[in-house]
Short mmCIF file of C-alpha atoms and ligand atoms in Angstrom, two decimals:
data_model
loop_
_atom_site.label_atom_id
_atom_site.label_comp_id
_atom_site.label_asym_id
_atom_site.label_seq_id
_atom_site.Cartn_x
_atom_site.Cartn_y
_atom_site.Cartn_z
CA UNK A 29 62.90 96.50 167.06
CA UNK A 30 60.83 97.26 170.15
CA UNK A 31 57.55 95.85 171.47
CA UNK A 32 57.78 92.54 169.63
CA UNK A 33 54.69 90.38 170.01
CA UNK A 34 51.30 89.42 168.61
CA UNK A 35 49.79 91.79 166.04
CA UNK A 36 46.91 89.64 164.81
CA UNK A 37 45.33 86.27 165.56
CA UNK A 38 42.98 83.89 163.80
CA UNK A 39 41.54 80.64 165.04
CA UNK A 40 40.13 77.71 163.10
CA UNK A 41 38.05 74.95 164.67
CA UNK A 42 35.86 72.32 162.98
CA UNK A 43 32.20 72.96 162.21
CA UNK A 44 31.04 69.95 164.22
CA UNK A 45 31.12 69.42 167.98
CA UNK A 46 29.65 67.04 170.51
CA UNK A 47 28.31 67.81 174.01
CA UNK A 48 30.30 66.35 176.91
CA UNK A 49 27.06 65.69 178.80
CA UNK A 50 25.91 63.49 175.93
CA UNK A 51 29.35 61.86 175.82
CA UNK A 52 28.97 60.90 179.50
CA UNK A 53 25.72 59.06 178.71
CA UNK A 54 27.12 57.50 175.53
CA UNK A 55 30.24 56.23 177.32
CA UNK A 56 28.19 55.00 180.29
CA UNK A 57 30.24 56.93 182.88
CA UNK A 58 28.75 58.76 185.88
CA UNK A 59 27.03 62.10 185.15
CA UNK A 60 29.46 64.97 185.71
CA UNK A 61 32.64 62.99 185.02
CA UNK A 62 33.57 64.96 181.88
CA UNK A 63 31.70 68.21 182.61
CA UNK A 64 32.72 68.63 186.27
CA UNK A 65 35.53 66.08 186.65
CA UNK A 66 37.40 67.32 183.57
CA UNK A 67 35.64 70.71 183.36
CA UNK A 68 34.82 70.39 179.64
CA UNK A 69 31.62 71.44 177.84
CA UNK A 70 31.99 70.48 174.17
CA UNK A 71 34.46 68.72 171.94
CA UNK A 72 35.26 69.53 168.31
CA UNK A 73 35.98 66.75 165.83
CA UNK A 74 36.57 66.03 162.14
CA UNK A 75 36.50 63.01 159.85
CA UNK A 76 38.83 62.12 156.96
CA UNK A 77 37.94 65.24 154.91
CA UNK A 78 40.47 67.36 156.79
CA UNK A 79 44.07 66.83 157.85
CA UNK A 80 46.77 68.90 159.52
CA UNK A 81 47.68 70.61 156.25
CA UNK A 82 44.12 71.52 155.32
CA UNK A 83 43.31 72.97 158.76
CA UNK A 84 46.52 75.03 158.75
CA UNK A 85 45.79 76.25 155.17
CA UNK A 86 42.35 77.37 156.38
CA UNK A 87 43.75 79.25 159.39
CA UNK A 88 46.52 81.04 157.48
CA UNK A 89 44.27 81.98 154.54
CA UNK A 90 41.68 83.35 156.93
CA UNK A 91 44.28 85.33 158.93
CA UNK A 92 45.56 86.94 155.70
CA UNK A 93 42.06 87.78 154.46
CA UNK A 94 40.52 89.07 157.68
CA UNK A 95 43.49 91.27 158.54
CA UNK A 96 44.21 92.30 154.96
CA UNK A 97 47.87 91.23 155.19
CA UNK A 98 49.99 91.29 152.04
CA UNK A 99 51.54 87.90 151.23
CA UNK A 100 54.81 89.58 150.26
CA UNK A 101 55.13 91.18 153.72
CA UNK A 102 55.80 87.79 155.35
CA UNK A 103 59.47 86.81 155.85
CA UNK A 104 59.10 83.88 158.20
CA UNK A 105 56.48 81.19 158.76
CA UNK A 106 56.81 78.69 161.60
CA UNK A 107 54.57 75.70 162.22
CA UNK A 108 54.25 73.91 165.55
CA UNK A 109 52.42 70.58 165.36
CA UNK A 110 52.54 66.98 166.56
CA UNK A 111 50.11 65.72 163.91
CA UNK A 112 52.55 64.00 161.58
CA UNK A 113 51.47 62.86 158.11
CA UNK A 114 54.94 62.67 156.57
CA UNK A 115 58.27 61.77 158.14
CA UNK A 116 60.14 64.18 155.84
CA UNK A 117 57.98 66.84 154.26
CA UNK A 118 56.79 69.66 156.51
CA UNK A 119 53.37 71.30 156.81
CA UNK A 120 55.16 74.61 156.24
CA UNK A 121 56.12 73.66 152.68
CA UNK A 122 52.46 72.92 151.92
CA UNK A 123 51.47 76.36 153.29
CA UNK A 124 53.92 77.87 150.78
CA UNK A 125 51.31 77.23 148.05
CA UNK A 126 49.38 80.22 149.44
CA UNK A 127 52.43 82.46 149.13
CA UNK A 128 53.63 81.23 145.74
CA UNK A 129 50.35 82.51 144.26
CA UNK A 130 51.60 85.97 145.25
CA UNK A 131 55.18 85.46 144.09
CA UNK A 132 56.68 85.14 147.58
CA UNK A 133 58.98 82.13 147.96
CA UNK A 134 61.44 83.79 150.32
CA UNK A 135 60.06 82.73 153.68
CA UNK A 136 62.20 81.16 156.41
CA UNK A 137 61.00 78.79 159.11
CA UNK A 138 59.90 75.14 159.20
CA UNK A 139 57.98 72.71 161.46
CA UNK A 140 58.82 72.09 165.10
CA UNK A 141 57.65 69.04 167.05
CA UNK A 142 57.47 67.99 170.66
CA UNK A 143 53.92 67.15 171.74
CA UNK A 144 51.98 70.29 172.69
CA UNK A 145 55.16 72.39 173.02
CA UNK A 146 55.83 72.83 169.27
CA UNK A 147 53.59 75.89 169.03
CA UNK A 148 55.49 77.68 171.76
CA UNK A 149 58.82 76.73 170.16
CA UNK A 150 57.55 78.10 166.82
CA UNK A 151 56.42 81.32 168.50
CA UNK A 152 59.72 81.67 170.29
CA UNK A 153 61.64 81.18 167.00
CA UNK A 154 59.55 83.90 165.35
CA UNK A 155 60.08 86.40 168.20
CA UNK A 156 63.81 85.63 168.29
CA UNK A 157 64.04 86.16 164.51
CA UNK A 158 62.39 89.60 164.71
CA UNK A 159 64.79 90.55 167.52
CA UNK A 160 67.89 89.21 165.69
CA UNK A 161 70.41 90.19 163.00
CA UNK A 162 68.69 87.73 160.58
CA UNK A 163 65.51 89.81 160.56
CA UNK A 164 64.73 91.36 157.16
CA UNK A 165 62.08 93.83 158.39
CA UNK A 166 59.05 91.72 157.46
CA UNK A 167 56.42 90.03 159.64
CA UNK A 168 56.46 86.43 160.86
CA UNK A 169 53.50 84.08 160.98
CA UNK A 170 53.24 81.39 163.64
CA UNK A 171 50.87 78.47 163.11
CA UNK A 172 50.05 76.09 165.97
CA UNK A 173 47.61 73.33 165.13
CA UNK A 174 46.67 69.73 165.80
CA UNK A 175 44.06 67.05 165.66
CA UNK A 176 44.02 65.89 169.27
CA UNK A 177 42.85 62.28 169.05
CA UNK A 178 42.78 59.41 171.55
CA UNK A 179 41.79 55.76 171.34
CA UNK A 180 38.45 55.06 173.03
CA UNK A 181 38.85 54.99 176.80
CA UNK A 182 39.48 57.45 179.65
CA UNK A 183 41.50 59.89 177.52
CA UNK A 184 39.05 60.12 174.60
CA UNK A 185 36.86 62.87 176.16
CA UNK A 186 39.97 65.08 176.13
CA UNK A 187 40.09 65.01 172.31
CA UNK A 188 39.56 68.08 170.13
CA UNK A 189 40.95 69.90 167.08
CA UNK A 190 41.99 73.43 166.21
CA UNK A 191 44.58 75.83 164.80
CA UNK A 192 45.74 79.29 165.87
CA UNK A 193 47.61 81.46 163.36
CA UNK A 194 49.34 84.61 164.60
CA UNK A 195 51.06 87.57 162.99
CA UNK A 196 54.24 88.42 164.90
CA UNK A 197 56.24 91.62 164.58
CA UNK A 198 57.31 94.88 166.23
CA UNK A 199 55.02 97.56 167.74
CA UNK A 200 52.49 94.89 168.67
CA UNK A 201 49.49 95.43 170.97
CA UNK A 202 50.39 92.26 172.92
CA UNK A 203 54.10 92.45 173.71
CA UNK A 204 56.42 89.70 174.97
CA UNK A 205 58.12 90.87 178.18
CA UNK A 206 61.89 90.45 178.02
CA UNK A 207 64.10 88.68 180.51
CA UNK A 208 61.42 86.82 182.46
CA UNK A 209 60.94 83.47 180.73
CA UNK A 210 61.39 80.24 182.62
CA UNK A 211 61.89 76.77 181.08
CA UNK A 212 61.90 73.18 182.34
CA UNK A 213 62.76 70.13 180.20
CA UNK A 214 63.44 66.48 180.98
CA UNK A 215 63.01 62.93 179.65
CA UNK A 216 59.63 61.30 180.43
CA UNK A 217 57.33 58.73 178.82
CA UNK A 218 54.07 60.38 179.90
CA UNK A 219 52.53 60.78 176.42
CA UNK A 220 54.21 59.84 173.12
CA UNK A 221 53.40 58.48 169.68
CA UNK A 222 55.73 55.57 168.89
CA UNK A 223 53.25 53.66 166.69
CA UNK A 224 53.40 55.00 163.15
CA UNK A 225 50.37 52.89 162.16
CA UNK A 226 48.09 54.81 164.49
CA UNK A 227 47.16 58.45 165.03
CA UNK A 228 46.67 57.80 168.73
CA UNK A 229 49.24 58.43 171.44
CA UNK A 230 50.40 56.06 174.13
CA UNK A 231 49.44 57.93 177.29
CA UNK A 232 49.93 57.44 181.00
CA UNK A 233 47.20 59.91 182.00
CA UNK A 234 47.87 60.27 185.74
CA UNK A 235 51.63 60.48 185.21
CA UNK A 236 51.17 63.13 182.49
CA UNK A 237 49.15 65.25 184.93
CA UNK A 238 51.93 65.05 187.52
CA UNK A 239 54.57 65.86 184.89
CA UNK A 240 52.49 68.87 183.80
CA UNK A 241 52.18 70.17 187.38
CA UNK A 242 55.85 69.58 188.25
CA UNK A 243 56.95 71.44 185.14
CA UNK A 244 54.50 74.21 186.00
CA UNK A 245 56.05 74.62 189.48
CA UNK A 246 59.53 74.68 188.04
CA UNK A 247 58.75 77.26 185.32
CA UNK A 248 56.72 79.40 187.73
CA UNK A 249 59.50 79.54 190.32
CA UNK A 250 62.09 80.39 187.66
CA UNK A 251 59.80 83.07 186.23
CA UNK A 252 59.23 84.56 189.71
CA UNK A 253 62.97 84.53 190.49
CA UNK A 254 63.57 86.59 187.34
CA UNK A 255 60.70 88.93 188.18
CA UNK A 256 62.20 89.45 191.64
CA UNK A 257 65.46 90.56 190.02
CA UNK A 258 64.13 92.75 187.21
CA UNK A 259 61.53 94.51 189.35
CA UNK A 260 63.54 94.43 192.59
CA UNK A 261 60.75 92.73 194.51
CA UNK A 262 61.59 90.58 197.49
CA UNK A 263 58.65 88.18 197.22
CA UNK A 264 56.82 88.44 193.92
CA UNK A 265 53.64 86.36 193.68
CA UNK A 266 50.40 85.87 191.77
CA UNK A 267 49.36 89.45 192.66
CA UNK A 268 51.94 90.58 190.08
CA UNK A 269 50.05 88.75 187.32
CA UNK A 270 46.70 89.88 185.91
CA UNK A 271 45.78 86.90 183.71
CA UNK A 272 47.05 83.34 183.39
CA UNK A 273 46.88 81.28 180.19
CA UNK A 274 47.90 77.61 180.54
CA UNK A 275 48.09 74.82 178.01
CA UNK A 276 44.65 73.24 178.36
CA UNK A 277 44.35 69.45 177.87
CA UNK A 278 41.11 69.91 179.89
CA UNK A 279 40.00 72.80 182.09
CA UNK A 280 40.31 71.08 185.47
CA UNK A 281 44.07 70.64 185.09
CA UNK A 282 44.43 74.35 184.32
CA UNK A 283 42.45 75.11 187.48
CA UNK A 284 44.80 72.87 189.47
CA UNK A 285 47.92 74.51 188.08
CA UNK A 286 46.62 77.98 188.88
CA UNK A 287 46.06 76.71 192.44
CA UNK A 288 49.64 75.34 192.52
CA UNK A 289 50.96 78.84 191.87
CA UNK A 290 49.72 79.89 195.32
CA UNK A 291 51.39 76.86 196.90
CA UNK A 292 54.69 78.01 195.37
CA UNK A 293 54.03 81.58 196.54
CA UNK A 294 53.36 80.23 200.06
CA UNK A 295 56.61 78.24 200.15
CA UNK A 296 58.47 81.46 199.32
CA UNK A 297 56.55 83.51 201.92
CA UNK A 298 55.38 81.14 204.65
CA UNK A 299 54.51 83.74 207.27
CA UNK A 300 52.29 85.84 205.06
CA UNK A 301 48.80 85.99 206.59
CA UNK A 302 47.06 85.49 203.29
CA UNK A 303 48.34 81.91 203.11
CA UNK A 304 47.13 81.05 206.65
CA UNK A 305 44.94 78.24 205.28
CA UNK A 306 48.10 76.52 203.99
CA UNK A 307 50.02 76.60 207.28
CA UNK A 308 49.12 72.95 208.15
CA UNK A 309 50.97 71.85 204.98
CA UNK A 310 54.16 73.78 205.75
CA UNK A 311 56.32 70.73 206.42
CA UNK A 312 54.97 68.52 203.64
CA UNK A 313 57.55 67.10 201.21
CA UNK A 314 57.43 68.30 197.64
CA UNK A 315 56.54 64.84 196.31
CA UNK A 316 53.61 64.58 198.75
CA UNK A 317 52.41 68.05 197.82
CA UNK A 318 51.76 66.79 194.29
CA UNK A 319 49.52 63.96 195.48
CA UNK A 320 47.83 65.23 198.66
CA UNK A 321 44.10 65.80 198.19
CA UNK A 322 43.70 67.92 201.39
CA UNK A 323 46.32 70.35 200.16
CA UNK A 324 44.68 70.39 196.72
CA UNK A 325 41.31 71.23 198.28
CA UNK A 326 42.83 73.98 200.44
CA UNK A 327 44.55 75.46 197.37
CA UNK A 328 41.43 75.28 195.21
CA UNK A 329 39.46 77.06 197.96
CA UNK A 330 42.09 79.75 198.46
CA UNK A 331 42.34 80.53 194.75
CA UNK A 332 38.66 80.27 193.77
CA UNK A 333 37.97 83.95 193.16
CA UNK A 334 41.43 84.47 191.62
CA UNK A 335 40.67 81.66 189.18
CA UNK A 336 37.37 83.24 188.12
CA UNK A 337 39.05 86.56 187.45
CA UNK A 338 42.49 85.63 186.10
CA UNK A 339 41.85 82.30 184.36
CA UNK A 340 38.10 82.14 183.67
CA UNK A 341 38.18 84.23 180.46
CA UNK A 342 41.13 82.23 179.08
CA UNK A 343 39.29 78.92 179.63
CA UNK A 344 36.18 79.74 177.60
CA UNK A 345 37.26 78.57 174.11
CA UNK A 346 39.27 75.51 175.24
CA UNK A 347 36.23 74.29 177.21
CA UNK A 348 34.13 74.58 174.07
CA UNK A 349 36.59 72.81 171.77
CA UNK A 350 38.70 70.39 173.83
CA UNK A 351 42.41 69.77 173.58
CA UNK A 352 44.12 71.16 170.48
CA UNK A 353 47.63 70.09 171.53
CA UNK A 354 50.01 72.81 170.21
CA UNK A 355 47.11 75.24 169.60
CA UNK A 356 45.46 74.85 173.01
CA UNK A 357 47.54 77.44 174.87
CA UNK A 358 47.18 79.99 172.06
CA UNK A 359 43.44 79.33 171.96
CA UNK A 360 43.52 80.38 175.62
CA UNK A 361 45.12 83.69 174.65
CA UNK A 362 42.57 84.19 171.84
CA UNK A 363 39.83 83.39 174.36
CA UNK A 364 41.10 86.06 176.77
CA UNK A 365 41.16 88.71 174.04
CA UNK A 366 37.62 87.73 173.08
CA UNK A 367 36.16 87.60 176.58
CA UNK A 368 37.70 90.74 178.13
CA UNK A 369 37.20 94.15 176.54
CA UNK A 370 40.19 96.04 175.24
CA UNK A 371 39.96 98.86 177.80
CA UNK A 372 40.16 96.46 180.74
CA UNK A 373 43.13 94.68 179.18
CA UNK A 374 45.25 97.82 178.81
CA UNK A 375 48.65 97.58 180.48
CA UNK A 376 47.77 94.20 182.01
CA UNK A 377 50.30 91.38 182.39
CA UNK A 378 49.35 88.00 180.89
CA UNK A 379 51.32 84.93 182.00
CA UNK A 380 51.44 82.03 179.51
CA UNK A 381 52.48 78.45 180.33
CA UNK A 382 53.19 75.96 177.55
CA UNK A 383 53.57 72.25 178.32
CA UNK A 384 54.46 69.45 175.93
CA UNK A 385 54.79 65.86 177.12
CA UNK A 386 58.05 64.11 176.81
CA UNK A 387 58.70 66.75 178.29
CA UNK A 388 59.26 70.42 177.48
CA UNK A 389 57.71 73.44 179.19
CA UNK A 390 58.16 77.22 179.21
CA UNK A 391 56.53 80.21 180.86
CA UNK A 392 56.56 83.76 179.51
CA UNK A 393 54.49 86.89 179.99
CA UNK A 394 52.96 89.53 177.76
CA UNK A 395 52.05 93.14 178.46
CA UNK A 396 49.04 94.63 176.64
CA UNK A 397 50.25 97.88 175.13
CA UNK A 398 47.43 99.07 172.88
CA UNK A 399 43.92 98.24 171.71
CA UNK A 400 42.90 94.62 171.18
CA UNK A 401 39.47 95.64 169.90
CA UNK A 402 40.14 94.77 166.26
CA UNK A 403 41.57 91.38 167.20
CA UNK A 404 38.49 90.61 169.26
CA UNK A 405 36.04 91.67 166.54
CA UNK A 406 37.83 89.69 163.85
CA UNK A 407 38.20 86.57 165.99
CA UNK A 408 34.44 86.70 166.69
CA UNK A 409 34.89 83.59 168.83
CA UNK A 410 31.66 83.51 170.81
CA UNK A 411 29.39 83.77 167.80
CA UNK A 412 31.40 81.31 165.72
CA UNK A 413 31.48 78.74 168.53
CA UNK A 414 27.76 79.07 169.08
CA UNK A 415 26.97 78.62 165.39
CA UNK A 416 28.57 75.17 165.19
CA UNK A 417 26.64 72.00 164.37
CA UNK A 418 25.91 69.84 167.40
CA UNK A 419 26.40 66.20 166.46
CA UNK A 420 25.60 63.01 168.34
CA UNK A 421 28.31 61.00 170.13
CA UNK A 422 27.59 58.25 167.54
CA UNK A 423 28.69 60.64 164.76
CA UNK A 424 31.87 61.44 166.66
CA UNK A 425 32.62 57.73 167.11
CA UNK A 426 31.90 57.11 163.40
CA UNK A 427 34.24 59.94 162.37
CA UNK A 428 37.04 58.44 164.50
CA UNK A 429 36.39 55.06 162.85
CA UNK A 430 36.66 56.58 159.36
CA UNK A 431 39.98 58.16 160.31
CA UNK A 432 41.28 54.84 161.68
CA UNK A 433 40.28 53.05 158.47
CA UNK A 434 41.89 55.58 156.13
CA UNK A 435 45.02 56.36 158.18
CA UNK A 436 48.13 56.18 155.94
CA UNK A 437 45.97 55.15 152.95
CA UNK A 438 46.84 56.23 149.42
CA UNK A 439 44.93 56.30 146.15
CA UNK A 440 41.78 57.34 147.95
CA UNK A 441 38.99 59.88 147.97
CA UNK A 442 37.81 60.74 151.50
CA UNK A 443 34.24 59.70 152.26
CA UNK A 444 33.50 62.44 154.82
CA UNK A 445 30.45 64.49 153.79
CA UNK A 446 31.29 68.00 152.53
CA UNK A 447 28.16 69.20 154.35
CA UNK A 448 30.26 69.02 157.50
CA UNK A 449 32.79 71.53 156.18
CA UNK A 450 32.14 75.26 156.59
CA UNK A 451 32.45 77.71 153.70
CA UNK A 452 36.02 79.00 153.33
CA UNK A 453 37.51 75.77 154.70
CA UNK A 454 40.13 73.72 152.88
CA UNK A 455 39.47 70.00 152.55
CA UNK A 456 41.16 66.94 151.04
CA UNK A 457 39.96 66.33 147.51
CA UNK A 458 42.02 63.17 147.05
CA UNK A 459 45.24 61.39 147.99
CA UNK A 460 46.84 59.85 144.90
CA UNK A 461 48.76 56.57 144.52
CA UNK A 462 52.01 58.33 145.51
CA UNK A 463 50.45 59.71 148.73
CA UNK A 464 50.34 63.22 147.27
CA UNK A 465 47.53 65.22 148.81
CA UNK A 466 45.27 67.57 146.84
CA UNK A 467 43.19 70.24 148.52
CA UNK A 468 40.24 72.42 147.58
CA UNK A 469 38.58 75.31 149.38
CA UNK A 470 34.82 75.24 149.95
N1 ACO B 3 31.33 64.09 188.88
C1 ACO B 3 32.34 64.96 189.16
N2 ACO B 3 33.65 64.62 189.10
C2 ACO B 3 33.96 63.36 188.74
C3 ACO B 3 32.97 62.40 188.44
C4 ACO B 3 31.60 62.82 188.53
N3 ACO B 3 30.59 61.99 188.25
N4 ACO B 3 33.58 61.25 188.13
C5 ACO B 3 34.90 61.47 188.21
N5 ACO B 3 35.15 62.74 188.59
C6 ACO B 3 36.44 63.40 188.77
C7 ACO B 3 37.44 62.57 189.53
O1 ACO B 3 37.25 62.71 190.92
C8 ACO B 3 38.74 63.19 189.07
O2 ACO B 3 38.94 64.39 189.75
P1 ACO B 3 40.41 64.80 190.27
O3 ACO B 3 41.26 64.91 189.04
O4 ACO B 3 40.22 66.09 190.93
O5 ACO B 3 40.87 63.71 191.17
C9 ACO B 3 38.44 63.56 187.59
O6 ACO B 3 37.02 63.55 187.49
C10 ACO B 3 39.04 62.57 186.58
O7 ACO B 3 38.55 61.29 186.84
P2 ACO B 3 39.54 60.04 187.05
O8 ACO B 3 38.68 58.83 187.19
O9 ACO B 3 40.53 60.35 188.12
O10 ACO B 3 40.42 59.98 185.75
P3 ACO B 3 40.11 59.32 184.32
O11 ACO B 3 40.37 57.88 184.36
O12 ACO B 3 38.79 59.78 183.81
O13 ACO B 3 41.25 60.01 183.44
C11 ACO B 3 42.67 61.70 182.53
C12 ACO B 3 41.43 61.41 183.39
C13 ACO B 3 43.90 61.03 183.19
C14 ACO B 3 42.89 63.18 182.47
C15 ACO B 3 42.43 61.10 181.12
O14 ACO B 3 41.35 61.77 180.52
C16 ACO B 3 43.63 61.22 180.21
O15 ACO B 3 44.48 60.34 180.21
N6 ACO B 3 43.71 62.31 179.37
C17 ACO B 3 44.79 62.50 178.43
C18 ACO B 3 46.10 62.91 179.09
C19 ACO B 3 46.14 64.37 179.45
O16 ACO B 3 45.35 65.18 179.02
N7 ACO B 3 47.17 64.77 180.25
C20 ACO B 3 47.38 66.16 180.61
C21 ACO B 3 48.77 66.70 180.36
S1 ACO B 3 49.53 66.07 178.91
C22 ACO B 3 48.64 66.57 177.49
O17 ACO B 3 48.42 67.73 177.27
C23 ACO B 3 48.21 65.57 176.57
#
């Protein structure tokens, strides 16, 4: 099959959000710390009425309905998540309830976990399946979703929640380019979840940022080396890329990684006039380049207009929602499709960088082959994001408290108010004494 890629996309995010400006006041930090320092505008959150299974049920159901997809046309369903509610049973098996109603129980694929990377791994599995001898001619669905939660403290303003569900198959409008992907993996304790009694990660924030940027450099250079070969270019660089989607824990880090790309381009092409502002940093060691604030400033200045054009449209939704772990990078792609009209996107190359702590990272690119108009209309992101309920930081803190109190509980009925759930959303009706979860759709 040719032109394998994304045929349809749906995104689910909670009905409630909180303003980062109000969070700054509530947390007693200096004004601008979350909005300018982290680059975030709003943060989505949920209480104990929803869990990873309910939010994925909502996203898949909505994808099927909006795009009028037949349940029997799906041959593979992959889930990427790091929100674990069971050490054995997958989220995928729960999603099978939607397909059983239509008599389809023959669907391959299961959950994949490694921090924020699971969604990319799931996507990669789906693309590989369509391109392989195991393919049975049907579509694949990829679900990437998480509740991104942090204990109160410096990391909490980078919380969020969301799911992206995608239909993958041949003859897609957004096609995965072959032979260009770059990957970087290693062992690191930058962010991990060793405590089964808590939903919160153990995180070394500064170290995780450095890990993210190092992995970005590595993937970018591998990607560019492959591009040099396939397109017989001596010194490929950011000019060969039209849009850049990066995993977004918070927007500022995405801005910094886009700036790093030009540092890598400069190292490959030191005498090129367009990098003149970077000449003073020519001899700097790689380790220093990751820490040096003067270099960072020079890079941010050099790439300012490039950022606005190539990254700006991909950052819109993640800034409005916050981190979504596995879903964050795909929310960036959905954001791009929503913010840029289909005509402008035609034949453009979109680079996508997925990072998961621990650590695993990959970079691929897409080429837009045909109209994305229908995807944009059905995503309807701007309107849906604007229609959300704006809650107070106190409500956000209370919702986190409810989740802490009911984590791992059984024989319980969630106390979260159904008013906070939008129509068409699945929610937890009860968890029985054997920890079996029952869902309803509002
Ligand atoms: N106005 C403008 N900017 C400000 C202000 C202000 N009033 N106050 C602070 N800042 C800036 C700082 O200068 C800093 O900028 P810099 O990054 O360019 O140096 C930035 O805001 C962050 O402030 P810090 O005090 O350096 O960091 P903080 O203690 O707030 O922690 C961190 C930030 C590490 C990102 C934390 O939120 C965290 O741990 N998040 C979770 C981990 C994470 O997201 N890692 C990313 C990759 S891994 C993953 O995806 C989970």
